[in-house]
mmCIF file with all atom_site columns, C-alpha atoms in Angstrom:
data_model
loop_
_atom_site.group_PDB
_atom_site.id
_atom_site.type_symbol
_atom_site.label_atom_id
_atom_site.label_alt_id
_atom_site.label_comp_id
_atom_site.label_asym_id
_atom_site.label_entity_id
_atom_site.label_seq_id
_atom_site.pdbx_PDB_ins_code
_atom_site.Cartn_x
_atom_site.Cartn_y
_atom_site.Cartn_z
_atom_site.occupancy
_atom_site.B_iso_or_equiv
_atom_site.pdbx_formal_charge
_atom_site.auth_seq_id
_atom_site.auth_comp_id
_atom_site.auth_asym_id
_atom_site.auth_atom_id
_atom_site.pdbx_PDB_model_num
ATOM 1   C CA . MET A 1 1   ? 63.720  69.097  87.732 1.00 51.00 ? 1   MET A CA 1
ATOM 2   C CA . ASP A 1 2   ? 66.584  67.415  85.962 1.00 55.00 ? 2   ASP A CA 1
ATOM 3   C CA . VAL A 1 3   ? 70.219  68.348  86.545 1.00 60.00 ? 3   VAL A CA 1
ATOM 4   C CA . ASN A 1 4   ? 70.561  69.049  82.807 1.00 78.00 ? 4   ASN A CA 1
ATOM 5   C CA . GLY A 1 5   ? 68.206  72.023  83.048 1.00 89.00 ? 5   GLY A CA 1
ATOM 6   C CA . ILE A 1 6   ? 65.163  70.093  81.812 1.00 94.00 ? 6   ILE A CA 1
ATOM 7   C CA . VAL A 1 7   ? 61.870  70.340  83.693 1.00 95.00 ? 7   VAL A CA 1
ATOM 8   C CA . THR A 1 8   ? 59.013  67.861  83.272 1.00 96.00 ? 8   THR A CA 1
ATOM 9   C CA . VAL A 1 9   ? 55.542  69.365  83.324 1.00 97.00 ? 9   VAL A CA 1
ATOM 10  C CA . ASN A 1 10  ? 52.681  66.879  83.494 1.00 97.00 ? 10  ASN A CA 1
ATOM 11  C CA . VAL A 1 11  ? 49.402  68.340  82.278 1.00 97.00 ? 11  VAL A CA 1
ATOM 12  C CA . SER A 1 12  ? 46.599  65.882  83.011 1.00 95.00 ? 12  SER A CA 1
ATOM 13  C CA . GLY A 1 13  ? 48.785  62.927  82.051 1.00 95.00 ? 13  GLY A CA 1
ATOM 14  C CA . THR A 1 14  ? 50.554  64.471  79.071 1.00 97.00 ? 14  THR A CA 1
ATOM 15  C CA . ARG A 1 15  ? 54.206  65.118  79.834 1.00 96.00 ? 15  ARG A CA 1
ATOM 16  C CA . PHE A 1 16  ? 56.150  68.038  78.433 1.00 97.00 ? 16  PHE A CA 1
ATOM 17  C CA . GLU A 1 17  ? 59.899  68.304  78.851 1.00 96.00 ? 17  GLU A CA 1
ATOM 18  C CA . ILE A 1 18  ? 60.884  71.944  78.751 1.00 96.00 ? 18  ILE A CA 1
ATOM 19  C CA . SER A 1 19  ? 63.924  74.037  79.538 1.00 95.00 ? 19  SER A CA 1
ATOM 20  C CA . LYS A 1 20  ? 64.376  75.399  83.022 1.00 94.00 ? 20  LYS A CA 1
ATOM 21  C CA . ASP A 1 21  ? 64.237  78.953  81.596 1.00 95.00 ? 21  ASP A CA 1
ATOM 22  C CA . THR A 1 22  ? 60.855  78.293  79.985 1.00 96.00 ? 22  THR A CA 1
ATOM 23  C CA . TRP A 1 23  ? 59.574  76.785  83.231 1.00 95.00 ? 23  TRP A CA 1
ATOM 24  C CA . LEU A 1 24  ? 60.757  79.820  85.183 1.00 95.00 ? 24  LEU A CA 1
ATOM 25  C CA . SER A 1 25  ? 58.925  82.107  82.729 1.00 96.00 ? 25  SER A CA 1
ATOM 26  C CA . ILE A 1 26  ? 55.721  80.112  83.192 1.00 96.00 ? 26  ILE A CA 1
ATOM 27  C CA . GLU A 1 27  ? 56.115  80.024  86.955 1.00 95.00 ? 27  GLU A CA 1
ATOM 28  C CA . ARG A 1 28  ? 56.805  83.763  87.100 1.00 96.00 ? 28  ARG A CA 1
ATOM 29  C CA . LYS A 1 29  ? 53.687  84.486  85.017 1.00 96.00 ? 29  LYS A CA 1
ATOM 30  C CA . LEU A 1 30  ? 51.559  82.296  87.309 1.00 96.00 ? 30  LEU A CA 1
ATOM 31  C CA . HIS A 1 31  ? 52.863  84.227  90.316 1.00 96.00 ? 31  HIS A CA 1
ATOM 32  C CA . GLU A 1 32  ? 52.096  87.569  88.622 1.00 96.00 ? 32  GLU A CA 1
ATOM 33  C CA . THR A 1 33  ? 48.612  86.421  87.649 1.00 96.00 ? 33  THR A CA 1
ATOM 34  C CA . HIS A 1 34  ? 47.499  84.606  90.790 1.00 96.00 ? 34  HIS A CA 1
ATOM 35  C CA . GLY A 1 35  ? 49.847  85.849  93.506 1.00 95.00 ? 35  GLY A CA 1
ATOM 36  C CA . ALA A 1 36  ? 52.669  83.800  95.023 1.00 90.00 ? 36  ALA A CA 1
ATOM 37  C CA . GLU A 1 37  ? 50.602  81.975  97.629 1.00 92.00 ? 37  GLU A CA 1
ATOM 38  C CA . GLU A 1 38  ? 47.761  81.062  95.270 1.00 93.00 ? 38  GLU A CA 1
ATOM 39  C CA . ALA A 1 39  ? 50.153  80.121  92.437 1.00 91.00 ? 39  ALA A CA 1
ATOM 40  C CA . SER A 1 40  ? 51.821  77.485  94.599 1.00 87.00 ? 40  SER A CA 1
ATOM 41  C CA . LYS A 1 41  ? 48.409  75.792  94.989 1.00 91.00 ? 41  LYS A CA 1
ATOM 42  C CA . LEU A 1 42  ? 47.817  75.574  91.236 1.00 93.00 ? 42  LEU A CA 1
ATOM 43  C CA . TYR A 1 43  ? 50.175  72.660  90.687 1.00 93.00 ? 43  TYR A CA 1
ATOM 44  C CA . THR A 1 44  ? 51.691  69.765  92.579 1.00 93.00 ? 44  THR A CA 1
ATOM 45  C CA . ARG A 1 45  ? 55.294  68.732  92.504 1.00 91.00 ? 45  ARG A CA 1
ATOM 46  C CA . LEU A 1 46  ? 55.549  64.938  92.338 1.00 86.00 ? 46  LEU A CA 1
ATOM 47  C CA . HIS A 1 47  ? 58.524  62.742  91.488 1.00 82.00 ? 47  HIS A CA 1
ATOM 48  C CA . ASN A 1 48  ? 60.583  65.488  89.878 1.00 83.00 ? 48  ASN A CA 1
ATOM 49  C CA . GLU A 1 49  ? 57.751  66.856  87.775 1.00 93.00 ? 49  GLU A CA 1
ATOM 50  C CA . TYR A 1 50  ? 55.142  69.575  88.071 1.00 95.00 ? 50  TYR A CA 1
ATOM 51  C CA . PHE A 1 51  ? 51.564  68.358  87.728 1.00 96.00 ? 51  PHE A CA 1
ATOM 52  C CA . PHE A 1 52  ? 48.739  70.606  86.471 1.00 96.00 ? 52  PHE A CA 1
ATOM 53  C CA . GLU A 1 53  ? 45.168  69.455  86.067 1.00 96.00 ? 53  GLU A CA 1
ATOM 54  C CA . ARG A 1 54  ? 44.514  71.508  82.949 1.00 96.00 ? 54  ARG A CA 1
ATOM 55  C CA . HIS A 1 55  ? 43.759  70.946  79.257 1.00 95.00 ? 55  HIS A CA 1
ATOM 56  C CA . PRO A 1 56  ? 46.885  69.419  77.639 1.00 95.00 ? 56  PRO A CA 1
ATOM 57  C CA . VAL A 1 57  ? 46.086  70.625  74.095 1.00 95.00 ? 57  VAL A CA 1
ATOM 58  C CA . CYS A 1 58  ? 45.756  74.178  75.378 1.00 96.00 ? 58  CYS A CA 1
ATOM 59  C CA . PHE A 1 59  ? 48.981  73.807  77.336 1.00 97.00 ? 59  PHE A CA 1
ATOM 60  C CA . SER A 1 60  ? 50.903  72.896  74.198 1.00 95.00 ? 60  SER A CA 1
ATOM 61  C CA . VAL A 1 61  ? 49.742  76.245  72.746 1.00 95.00 ? 61  VAL A CA 1
ATOM 62  C CA . VAL A 1 62  ? 50.626  78.045  75.984 1.00 96.00 ? 62  VAL A CA 1
ATOM 63  C CA . LEU A 1 63  ? 54.034  76.393  75.904 1.00 97.00 ? 63  LEU A CA 1
ATOM 64  C CA . GLY A 1 64  ? 54.550  77.559  72.330 1.00 96.00 ? 64  GLY A CA 1
ATOM 65  C CA . TYR A 1 65  ? 53.772  81.095  73.448 1.00 96.00 ? 65  TYR A CA 1
ATOM 66  C CA . PHE A 1 66  ? 56.339  80.933  76.269 1.00 96.00 ? 66  PHE A CA 1
ATOM 67  C CA . GLN A 1 67  ? 58.872  79.523  73.804 1.00 95.00 ? 67  GLN A CA 1
ATOM 68  C CA . ASN A 1 68  ? 58.293  82.565  71.562 1.00 92.00 ? 68  ASN A CA 1
ATOM 69  C CA . ARG A 1 69  ? 56.504  80.602  68.833 1.00 90.00 ? 69  ARG A CA 1
ATOM 70  C CA . GLY A 1 70  ? 53.402  82.786  68.848 1.00 92.00 ? 70  GLY A CA 1
ATOM 71  C CA . LEU A 1 71  ? 49.949  82.149  70.233 1.00 95.00 ? 71  LEU A CA 1
ATOM 72  C CA . HIS A 1 72  ? 47.541  80.154  68.083 1.00 95.00 ? 72  HIS A CA 1
ATOM 73  C CA . MET A 1 73  ? 44.093  78.882  69.034 1.00 95.00 ? 73  MET A CA 1
ATOM 74  C CA . PRO A 1 74  ? 43.620  75.179  68.301 1.00 93.00 ? 74  PRO A CA 1
ATOM 75  C CA . GLY A 1 75  ? 40.688  74.532  65.977 1.00 91.00 ? 75  GLY A CA 1
ATOM 76  C CA . SER A 1 76  ? 39.462  71.660  68.145 1.00 92.00 ? 76  SER A CA 1
ATOM 77  C CA . ILE A 1 77  ? 39.067  73.822  71.271 1.00 93.00 ? 77  ILE A CA 1
ATOM 78  C CA . CYS A 1 78  ? 36.041  75.925  72.117 1.00 93.00 ? 78  CYS A CA 1
ATOM 79  C CA . PRO A 1 79  ? 37.075  79.596  72.200 1.00 95.00 ? 79  PRO A CA 1
ATOM 80  C CA . MET A 1 80  ? 35.389  79.993  75.605 1.00 94.00 ? 80  MET A CA 1
ATOM 81  C CA . GLU A 1 81  ? 37.515  77.190  77.046 1.00 95.00 ? 81  GLU A CA 1
ATOM 82  C CA . PHE A 1 82  ? 40.623  78.613  75.380 1.00 96.00 ? 82  PHE A CA 1
ATOM 83  C CA . LYS A 1 83  ? 39.898  82.028  76.907 1.00 95.00 ? 83  LYS A CA 1
ATOM 84  C CA . GLU A 1 84  ? 39.685  80.420  80.357 1.00 96.00 ? 84  GLU A CA 1
ATOM 85  C CA . GLU A 1 85  ? 43.045  78.725  79.806 1.00 96.00 ? 85  GLU A CA 1
ATOM 86  C CA . LEU A 1 86  ? 44.629  81.988  78.687 1.00 97.00 ? 86  LEU A CA 1
ATOM 87  C CA . LEU A 1 87  ? 43.326  83.669  81.833 1.00 96.00 ? 87  LEU A CA 1
ATOM 88  C CA . PHE A 1 88  ? 44.696  80.842  83.984 1.00 97.00 ? 88  PHE A CA 1
ATOM 89  C CA . TRP A 1 89  ? 48.174  81.085  82.437 1.00 97.00 ? 89  TRP A CA 1
ATOM 90  C CA . GLY A 1 90  ? 48.127  84.887  82.534 1.00 96.00 ? 90  GLY A CA 1
ATOM 91  C CA . ILE A 1 91  ? 48.235  85.435  78.786 1.00 97.00 ? 91  ILE A CA 1
ATOM 92  C CA . ASP A 1 92  ? 46.419  88.368  77.187 1.00 96.00 ? 92  ASP A CA 1
ATOM 93  C CA . ALA A 1 93  ? 44.250  87.148  74.293 1.00 94.00 ? 93  ALA A CA 1
ATOM 94  C CA . GLU A 1 94  ? 45.380  90.149  72.255 1.00 93.00 ? 94  GLU A CA 1
ATOM 95  C CA . LYS A 1 95  ? 48.800  88.471  72.011 1.00 94.00 ? 95  LYS A CA 1
ATOM 96  C CA . MET A 1 96  ? 47.180  85.892  69.726 1.00 95.00 ? 96  MET A CA 1
ATOM 97  C CA . SER A 1 97  ? 48.421  85.700  66.155 1.00 93.00 ? 97  SER A CA 1
ATOM 98  C CA . ASN A 1 98  ? 46.244  87.505  63.607 1.00 91.00 ? 98  ASN A CA 1
ATOM 99  C CA . CYS A 1 99  ? 45.392  84.256  61.837 1.00 91.00 ? 99  CYS A CA 1
ATOM 100 C CA . CYS A 1 100 ? 43.520  83.051  64.937 1.00 91.00 ? 100 CYS A CA 1
ATOM 101 C CA . TYR A 1 101 ? 42.523  86.274  66.654 1.00 91.00 ? 101 TYR A CA 1
ATOM 102 C CA . SER A 1 102 ? 39.690  87.141  64.259 1.00 88.00 ? 102 SER A CA 1
ATOM 103 C CA . ARG A 1 103 ? 38.149  83.679  64.749 1.00 90.00 ? 103 ARG A CA 1
ATOM 104 C CA . PHE A 1 104 ? 38.522  84.047  68.527 1.00 91.00 ? 104 PHE A CA 1
ATOM 105 C CA . VAL A 1 105 ? 36.944  87.518  68.643 1.00 91.00 ? 105 VAL A CA 1
ATOM 106 C CA . GLY A 1 106 ? 34.310  86.489  66.093 1.00 90.00 ? 106 GLY A CA 1
ATOM 107 C CA . PHE A 1 107 ? 33.119  83.733  68.411 1.00 88.00 ? 107 PHE A CA 1
ATOM 108 C CA . PHE A 1 108 ? 32.475  86.198  71.245 1.00 84.00 ? 108 PHE A CA 1
ATOM 109 C CA . ASP A 1 109 ? 30.804  88.673  68.862 1.00 88.00 ? 109 ASP A CA 1
ATOM 110 C CA . ASP A 1 110 ? 28.532  85.838  67.703 1.00 86.00 ? 110 ASP A CA 1
ATOM 111 C CA . GLN A 1 111 ? 27.727  84.964  71.320 1.00 88.00 ? 111 GLN A CA 1
ATOM 112 C CA . LYS A 1 112 ? 26.729  88.581  72.037 1.00 90.00 ? 112 LYS A CA 1
ATOM 113 C CA . MET A 1 113 ? 24.543  88.646  68.931 1.00 90.00 ? 113 MET A CA 1
ATOM 114 C CA . LEU A 1 114 ? 22.852  85.367  69.898 1.00 85.00 ? 114 LEU A CA 1
ATOM 115 C CA . THR A 1 115 ? 22.143  86.753  73.370 1.00 86.00 ? 115 THR A CA 1
ATOM 116 C CA . MET A 1 116 ? 20.634  89.894  71.852 1.00 89.00 ? 116 MET A CA 1
ATOM 117 C CA . LEU A 1 117 ? 18.482  87.848  69.464 1.00 88.00 ? 117 LEU A CA 1
ATOM 118 C CA . ASP A 1 118 ? 17.355  85.589  72.303 1.00 87.00 ? 118 ASP A CA 1
ATOM 119 C CA . THR A 1 119 ? 16.387  88.612  74.403 1.00 88.00 ? 119 THR A CA 1
ATOM 120 C CA . ASP A 1 120 ? 14.553  90.152  71.452 1.00 85.00 ? 120 ASP A CA 1
ATOM 121 C CA . GLN A 1 121 ? 12.682  86.898  70.827 1.00 87.00 ? 121 GLN A CA 1
ATOM 122 C CA . SER A 1 122 ? 11.650  86.691  74.492 1.00 87.00 ? 122 SER A CA 1
ATOM 123 C CA . ASN A 1 123 ? 10.420  90.281  74.388 1.00 84.00 ? 123 ASN A CA 1
ATOM 124 C CA . ARG A 1 124 ? 8.385   89.582  71.249 1.00 81.00 ? 124 ARG A CA 1
ATOM 125 C CA . ILE A 1 125 ? 6.823   86.487  72.808 1.00 83.00 ? 125 ILE A CA 1
ATOM 126 C CA . ASN A 1 126 ? 5.889   88.441  75.939 1.00 83.00 ? 126 ASN A CA 1
ATOM 127 C CA . GLU A 1 127 ? 4.422   91.221  73.811 1.00 78.00 ? 127 GLU A CA 1
ATOM 128 C CA . ARG A 1 128 ? 2.337   88.715  71.821 1.00 76.00 ? 128 ARG A CA 1
ATOM 129 C CA . ILE A 1 129 ? 1.029   87.158  75.027 1.00 77.00 ? 129 ILE A CA 1
ATOM 130 C CA . TYR A 1 130 ? 0.043   90.604  76.296 1.00 74.00 ? 130 TYR A CA 1
ATOM 131 C CA . LEU A 1 131 ? -1.675  91.535  73.027 1.00 68.00 ? 131 LEU A CA 1
ATOM 132 C CA . ASP A 1 132 ? -3.473  88.186  72.863 1.00 71.00 ? 132 ASP A CA 1
ATOM 133 C CA . ARG A 1 133 ? -4.892  88.791  76.336 1.00 69.00 ? 133 ARG A CA 1
ATOM 134 C CA . ARG A 1 134 ? -6.063  92.259  75.342 1.00 66.00 ? 134 ARG A CA 1
ATOM 135 C CA . ARG A 1 135 ? -7.569  90.976  72.073 1.00 65.00 ? 135 ARG A CA 1
ATOM 136 C CA . ARG A 1 136 ? -9.829  88.583  73.975 1.00 68.00 ? 136 ARG A CA 1
ATOM 137 C CA . ALA A 1 137 ? -11.568 91.494  75.692 1.00 70.00 ? 137 ALA A CA 1
ATOM 138 C CA . LYS A 1 138 ? -14.823 92.831  74.241 1.00 70.00 ? 138 LYS A CA 1
ATOM 139 C CA . ASP A 1 139 ? -14.042 96.555  74.166 1.00 74.00 ? 139 ASP A CA 1
ATOM 140 C CA . TRP A 1 140 ? -12.060 99.171  72.245 1.00 72.00 ? 140 TRP A CA 1
ATOM 141 C CA . GLY A 1 141 ? -8.859  97.936  73.922 1.00 72.00 ? 141 GLY A CA 1
ATOM 142 C CA . ALA A 1 142 ? -9.326  94.703  71.980 1.00 73.00 ? 142 ALA A CA 1
ATOM 143 C CA . VAL A 1 143 ? -9.622  96.663  68.739 1.00 72.00 ? 143 VAL A CA 1
ATOM 144 C CA . GLN A 1 144 ? -6.493  98.600  69.606 1.00 74.00 ? 144 GLN A CA 1
ATOM 145 C CA . ALA A 1 145 ? -4.593  95.373  70.373 1.00 72.00 ? 145 ALA A CA 1
ATOM 146 C CA . THR A 1 146 ? -5.739  93.804  67.099 1.00 70.00 ? 146 THR A CA 1
ATOM 147 C CA . VAL A 1 147 ? -4.681  96.860  65.094 1.00 72.00 ? 147 VAL A CA 1
ATOM 148 C CA . TRP A 1 148 ? -1.335  96.827  66.847 1.00 71.00 ? 148 TRP A CA 1
ATOM 149 C CA . SER A 1 149 ? -0.889  93.126  66.039 1.00 70.00 ? 149 SER A CA 1
ATOM 150 C CA . ILE A 1 150 ? -1.672  93.709  62.366 1.00 68.00 ? 150 ILE A CA 1
ATOM 151 C CA . MET A 1 151 ? 0.754   96.639  62.226 1.00 66.00 ? 151 MET A CA 1
ATOM 152 C CA . GLU A 1 152 ? 3.489   94.612  63.932 1.00 69.00 ? 152 GLU A CA 1
ATOM 153 C CA . GLU A 1 153 ? 2.913   91.548  61.782 1.00 68.00 ? 153 GLU A CA 1
ATOM 154 C CA . PRO A 1 154 ? 1.278   92.562  58.500 1.00 58.00 ? 154 PRO A CA 1
ATOM 155 C CA . SER A 1 155 ? 1.809   89.041  57.210 1.00 57.00 ? 155 SER A CA 1
ATOM 156 C CA . SER A 1 156 ? -0.936  87.902  59.556 1.00 60.00 ? 156 SER A CA 1
ATOM 157 C CA . GLY A 1 157 ? -3.197  88.263  56.522 1.00 61.00 ? 157 GLY A CA 1
ATOM 158 C CA . GLN A 1 158 ? -6.902  88.038  55.895 1.00 62.00 ? 158 GLN A CA 1
ATOM 159 C CA . LEU A 1 159 ? -7.715  86.232  59.145 1.00 62.00 ? 159 LEU A CA 1
ATOM 160 C CA . ALA A 1 160 ? -6.379  89.137  61.199 1.00 62.00 ? 160 ALA A CA 1
ATOM 161 C CA . LYS A 1 161 ? -8.355  91.641  59.122 1.00 66.00 ? 161 LYS A CA 1
ATOM 162 C CA . THR A 1 162 ? -11.509 89.590  59.583 1.00 71.00 ? 162 THR A CA 1
ATOM 163 C CA . GLU A 1 163 ? -10.848 89.468  63.313 1.00 68.00 ? 163 GLU A CA 1
ATOM 164 C CA . LEU A 1 164 ? -10.370 93.240  63.301 1.00 68.00 ? 164 LEU A CA 1
ATOM 165 C CA . LYS A 1 165 ? -13.781 93.702  61.707 1.00 73.00 ? 165 LYS A CA 1
ATOM 166 C CA . GLU A 1 166 ? -15.307 91.456  64.363 1.00 72.00 ? 166 GLU A CA 1
ATOM 167 C CA . GLN A 1 167 ? -13.536 93.385  67.122 1.00 69.00 ? 167 GLN A CA 1
ATOM 168 C CA . PHE A 1 168 ? -14.902 96.684  65.743 1.00 71.00 ? 168 PHE A CA 1
ATOM 169 C CA . ARG A 1 169 ? -18.396 95.227  65.627 1.00 75.00 ? 169 ARG A CA 1
ATOM 170 C CA . MET A 1 170 ? -18.163 93.925  69.228 1.00 72.00 ? 170 MET A CA 1
ATOM 171 C CA . ALA A 1 171 ? -16.603 97.102  70.580 1.00 71.00 ? 171 ALA A CA 1
ATOM 172 C CA . SER A 1 172 ? -19.140 99.383  68.912 1.00 74.00 ? 172 SER A CA 1
ATOM 173 C CA . LYS A 1 173 ? -21.943 97.447  70.589 1.00 73.00 ? 173 LYS A CA 1
ATOM 174 C CA . GLY A 1 174 ? -20.743 97.826  74.145 1.00 65.00 ? 174 GLY A CA 1
ATOM 175 C CA . GLY A 1 175 ? -17.220 99.207  74.557 1.00 53.00 ? 175 GLY A CA 1
ATOM 176 C CA . ASN A 1 176 ? -16.249 102.665 75.741 1.00 52.00 ? 176 ASN A CA 1
ATOM 177 C CA . GLN A 1 177 ? -14.443 104.532 72.951 1.00 49.00 ? 177 GLN A CA 1
ATOM 178 C CA . ASP A 1 178 ? -12.778 106.975 75.327 1.00 48.00 ? 178 ASP A CA 1
ATOM 179 C CA . GLU A 1 179 ? -10.989 104.209 77.242 1.00 48.00 ? 179 GLU A CA 1
ATOM 180 C CA . ALA A 1 180 ? -9.733  102.459 74.126 1.00 45.00 ? 180 ALA A CA 1
ATOM 181 C CA . PHE A 1 181 ? -7.110  104.920 73.017 1.00 45.00 ? 181 PHE A CA 1
ATOM 182 C CA . THR A 1 182 ? -5.842  106.329 76.323 1.00 44.00 ? 182 THR A CA 1
#
């Protein structure tokens, strides 16, 4: 800390010279977020500067927030990484300026949707595997599985209908009708 009230904060090699008041606000927030003992382990004081091993681009945004310039998400930073930085510095994401908040929230909404689609796709694949196994049988269960497949995927076309006819023929020769639809 400088005698003129200037504090040097080194964030992964990028130095920021900030007022002592701004530094005290940051330090206080770290203590509130992580507790006093843990907060003192988050940075190292070396040669009259405070060293943090964090993302320097994110810190410039964090610094702007503590200097009352608003909170804006840099376009070059992944929203997930930015969220982690906000959590580290004890900043609520809802404090973000409207111009960036919708993009930030939209990213997490998209991630939820992708997870849902991935789960749905896995379920469909598992269902197809199950139906394919049942269709290979030579009984009414195979007919039922084929009908189900055609109903689920009507675009399966003429080949599926031909297979259905073959399944009916095979099942009527030797399958048990009572077992097929129970």
